[in-house]
Tab-separated table of C-alpha atoms and ligand atoms in Angstrom:
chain	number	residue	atom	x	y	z
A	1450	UNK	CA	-21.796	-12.050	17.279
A	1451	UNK	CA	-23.748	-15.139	16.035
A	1452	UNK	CA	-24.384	-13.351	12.611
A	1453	UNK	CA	-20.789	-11.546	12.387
A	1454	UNK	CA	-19.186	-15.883	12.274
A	1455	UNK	CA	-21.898	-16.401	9.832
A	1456	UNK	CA	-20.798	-13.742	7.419
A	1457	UNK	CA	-16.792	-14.072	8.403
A	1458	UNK	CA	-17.763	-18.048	7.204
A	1459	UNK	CA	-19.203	-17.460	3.969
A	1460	UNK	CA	-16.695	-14.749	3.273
A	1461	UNK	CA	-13.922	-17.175	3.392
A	1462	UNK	CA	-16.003	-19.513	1.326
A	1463	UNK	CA	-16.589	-17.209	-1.405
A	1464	UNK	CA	-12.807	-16.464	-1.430
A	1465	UNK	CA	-11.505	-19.979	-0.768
A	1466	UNK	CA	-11.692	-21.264	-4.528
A	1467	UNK	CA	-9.005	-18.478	-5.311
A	1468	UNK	CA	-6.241	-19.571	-3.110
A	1469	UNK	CA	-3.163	-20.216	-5.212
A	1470	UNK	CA	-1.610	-23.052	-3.948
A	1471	UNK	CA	-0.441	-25.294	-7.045
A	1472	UNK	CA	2.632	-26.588	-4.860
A	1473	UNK	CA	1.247	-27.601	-2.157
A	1474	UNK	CA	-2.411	-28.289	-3.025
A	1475	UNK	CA	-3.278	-27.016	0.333
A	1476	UNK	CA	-5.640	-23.498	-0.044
A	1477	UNK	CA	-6.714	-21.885	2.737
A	1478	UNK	CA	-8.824	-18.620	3.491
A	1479	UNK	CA	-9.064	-16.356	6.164
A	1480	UNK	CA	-11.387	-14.036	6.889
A	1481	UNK	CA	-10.670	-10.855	9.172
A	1482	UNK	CA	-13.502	-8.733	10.899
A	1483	UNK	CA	-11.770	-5.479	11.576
A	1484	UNK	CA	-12.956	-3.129	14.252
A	1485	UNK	CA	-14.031	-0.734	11.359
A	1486	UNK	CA	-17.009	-3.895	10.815
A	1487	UNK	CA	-15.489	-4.347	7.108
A	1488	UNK	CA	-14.550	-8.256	6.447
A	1489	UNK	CA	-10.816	-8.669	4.793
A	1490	UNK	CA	-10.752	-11.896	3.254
A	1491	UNK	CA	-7.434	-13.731	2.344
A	1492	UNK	CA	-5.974	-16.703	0.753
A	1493	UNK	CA	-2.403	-17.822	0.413
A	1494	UNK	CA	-0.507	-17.025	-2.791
A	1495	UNK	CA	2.449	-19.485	-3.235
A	1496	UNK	CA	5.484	-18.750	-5.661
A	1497	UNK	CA	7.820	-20.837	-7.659
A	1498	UNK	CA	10.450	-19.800	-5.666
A	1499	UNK	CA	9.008	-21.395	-2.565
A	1500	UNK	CA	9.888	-18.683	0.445
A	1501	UNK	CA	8.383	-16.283	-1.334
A	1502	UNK	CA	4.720	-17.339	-1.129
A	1503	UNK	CA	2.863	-15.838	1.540
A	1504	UNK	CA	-0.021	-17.391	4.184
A	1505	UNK	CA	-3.908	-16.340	3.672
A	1506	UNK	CA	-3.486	-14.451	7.064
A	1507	UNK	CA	-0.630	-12.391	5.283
A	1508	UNK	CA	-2.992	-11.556	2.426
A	1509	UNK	CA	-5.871	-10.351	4.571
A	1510	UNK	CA	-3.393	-8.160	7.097
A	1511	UNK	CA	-2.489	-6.502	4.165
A	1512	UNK	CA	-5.702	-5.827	2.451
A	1513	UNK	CA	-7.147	-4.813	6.220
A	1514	UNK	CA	-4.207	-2.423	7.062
A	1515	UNK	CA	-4.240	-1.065	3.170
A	1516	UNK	CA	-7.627	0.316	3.835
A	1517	UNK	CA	-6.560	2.077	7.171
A	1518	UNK	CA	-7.534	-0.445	9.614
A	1519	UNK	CA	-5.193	-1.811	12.308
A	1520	UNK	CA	-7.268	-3.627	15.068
A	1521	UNK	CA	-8.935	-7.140	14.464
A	1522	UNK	CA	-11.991	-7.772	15.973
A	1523	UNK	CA	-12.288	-11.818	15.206
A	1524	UNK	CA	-10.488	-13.897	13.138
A	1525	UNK	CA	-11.732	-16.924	10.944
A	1526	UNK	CA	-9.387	-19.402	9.440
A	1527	UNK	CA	-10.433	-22.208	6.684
A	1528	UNK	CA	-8.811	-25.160	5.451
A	1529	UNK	CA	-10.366	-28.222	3.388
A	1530	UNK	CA	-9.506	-30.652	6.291
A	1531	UNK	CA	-11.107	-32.494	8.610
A	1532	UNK	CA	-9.203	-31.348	11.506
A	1533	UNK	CA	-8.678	-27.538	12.365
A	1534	UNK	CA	-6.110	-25.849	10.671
A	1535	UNK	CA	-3.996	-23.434	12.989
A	1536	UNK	CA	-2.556	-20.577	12.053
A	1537	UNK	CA	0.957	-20.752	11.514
A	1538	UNK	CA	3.684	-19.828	14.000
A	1539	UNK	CA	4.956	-16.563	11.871
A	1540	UNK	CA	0.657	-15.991	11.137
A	1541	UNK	CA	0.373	-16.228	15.550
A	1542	UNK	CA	2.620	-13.433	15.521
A	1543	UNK	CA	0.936	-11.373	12.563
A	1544	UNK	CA	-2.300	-11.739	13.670
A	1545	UNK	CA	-1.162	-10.944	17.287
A	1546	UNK	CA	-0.044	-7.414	16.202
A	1547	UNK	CA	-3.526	-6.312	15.578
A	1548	UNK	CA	-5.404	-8.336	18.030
A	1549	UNK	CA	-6.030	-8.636	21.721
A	1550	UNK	CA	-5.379	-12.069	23.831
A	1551	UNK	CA	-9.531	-12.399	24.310
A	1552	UNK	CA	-9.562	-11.870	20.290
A	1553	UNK	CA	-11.723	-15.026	18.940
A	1554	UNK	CA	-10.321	-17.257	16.466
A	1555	UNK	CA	-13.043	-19.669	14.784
A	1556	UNK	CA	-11.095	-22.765	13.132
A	1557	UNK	CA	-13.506	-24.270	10.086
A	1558	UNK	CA	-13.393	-26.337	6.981
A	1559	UNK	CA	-16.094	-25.527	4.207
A	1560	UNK	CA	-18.702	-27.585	6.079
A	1561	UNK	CA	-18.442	-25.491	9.454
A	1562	UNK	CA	-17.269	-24.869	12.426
A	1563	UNK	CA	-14.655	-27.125	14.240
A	1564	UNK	CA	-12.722	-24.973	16.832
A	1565	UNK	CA	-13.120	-21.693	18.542
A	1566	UNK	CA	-10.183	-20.266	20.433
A	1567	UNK	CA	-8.415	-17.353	21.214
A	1568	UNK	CA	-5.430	-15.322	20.185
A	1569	UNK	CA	-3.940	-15.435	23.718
A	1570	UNK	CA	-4.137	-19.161	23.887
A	1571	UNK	CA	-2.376	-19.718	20.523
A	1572	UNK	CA	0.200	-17.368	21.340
A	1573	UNK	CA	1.258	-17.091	24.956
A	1574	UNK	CA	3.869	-14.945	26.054
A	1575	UNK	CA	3.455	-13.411	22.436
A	1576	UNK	CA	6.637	-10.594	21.812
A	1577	UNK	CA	5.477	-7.105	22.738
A	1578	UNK	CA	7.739	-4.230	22.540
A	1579	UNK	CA	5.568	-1.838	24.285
A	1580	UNK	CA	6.132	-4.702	27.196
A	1581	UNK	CA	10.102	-4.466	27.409
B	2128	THU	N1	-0.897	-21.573	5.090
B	2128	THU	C1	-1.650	-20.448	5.276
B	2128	THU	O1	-1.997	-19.745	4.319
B	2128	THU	N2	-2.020	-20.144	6.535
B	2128	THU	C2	-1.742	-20.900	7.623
B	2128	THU	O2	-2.051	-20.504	8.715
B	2128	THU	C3	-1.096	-22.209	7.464
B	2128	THU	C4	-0.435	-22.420	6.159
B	2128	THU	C5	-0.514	-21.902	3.714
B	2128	THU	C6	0.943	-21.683	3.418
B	2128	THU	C7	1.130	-22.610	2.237
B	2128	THU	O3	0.719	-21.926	1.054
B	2128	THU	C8	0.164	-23.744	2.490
B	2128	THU	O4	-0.754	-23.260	3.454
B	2128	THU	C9	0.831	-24.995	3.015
B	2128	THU	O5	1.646	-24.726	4.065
């Protein structure tokens, strides 16, 4: 476990530099450790014409499911802030379709670790159709 944040970390890292995010200066990365043990690493790719640019979490879903994996085993999201950065609310939901509630979600900047939490607590009561 201890070695699997260490790698999701410095995964991110390596990636975080290539976040394209020239409108609103703010890059992020996030790294995805699928239950196939393969890292997808993401970073948010902004457009001119603003709705179109899509989160870091978007970018590593896709590369993840791409390569025929749909279950995330822990999720790692990095910002350049001194407070943790969150995923966002339509990123909850995205992230939520692969995961489980008990799914870890590590919260760092490029110095570390700030937060660990979980899936389920970041997205209570998350929309399930197999639940309805
Ligand atoms: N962003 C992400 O990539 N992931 C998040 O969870 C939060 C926000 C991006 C979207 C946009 O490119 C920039 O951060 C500012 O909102």
């Amino acid at each position: 476990m201890k070695q699997n944040k260490a790698l999701l970390f410095s995964s991110a890292k390596n990636v975080f530099p290539n976040a394209y995010a020239p409108y609103s200066k703010f890059s992020v990365a996030v790294s995805l450790l699928g239950i196939d043990t393969t890292i997808y690493t993401g970073v948010n790719v902004e457009n001119g014409a603003f709705p179109q640019g899509m989160c870091a979490e978007a970018s590593a879903i896709g590369k993840m499911v791409t390569n025929g994996c749909t279950e995330i085993a822990e999720v790692l999201v990095m910002a350049d802030t001194k407070n943790p950065t969150t995923p966002c609310g339509g990123c909850r939901q995205r992230l939520m379709e692969f995961s489980k509630p008990d799914t870890p979600v590590y919260l760092c900047n490029l110095e570390g670790f700030l937060e660990e939490t979980t899936m389920g607590l970041l997205l209570p009561g998350a929309f399930d159709l197999n639940n309805n």
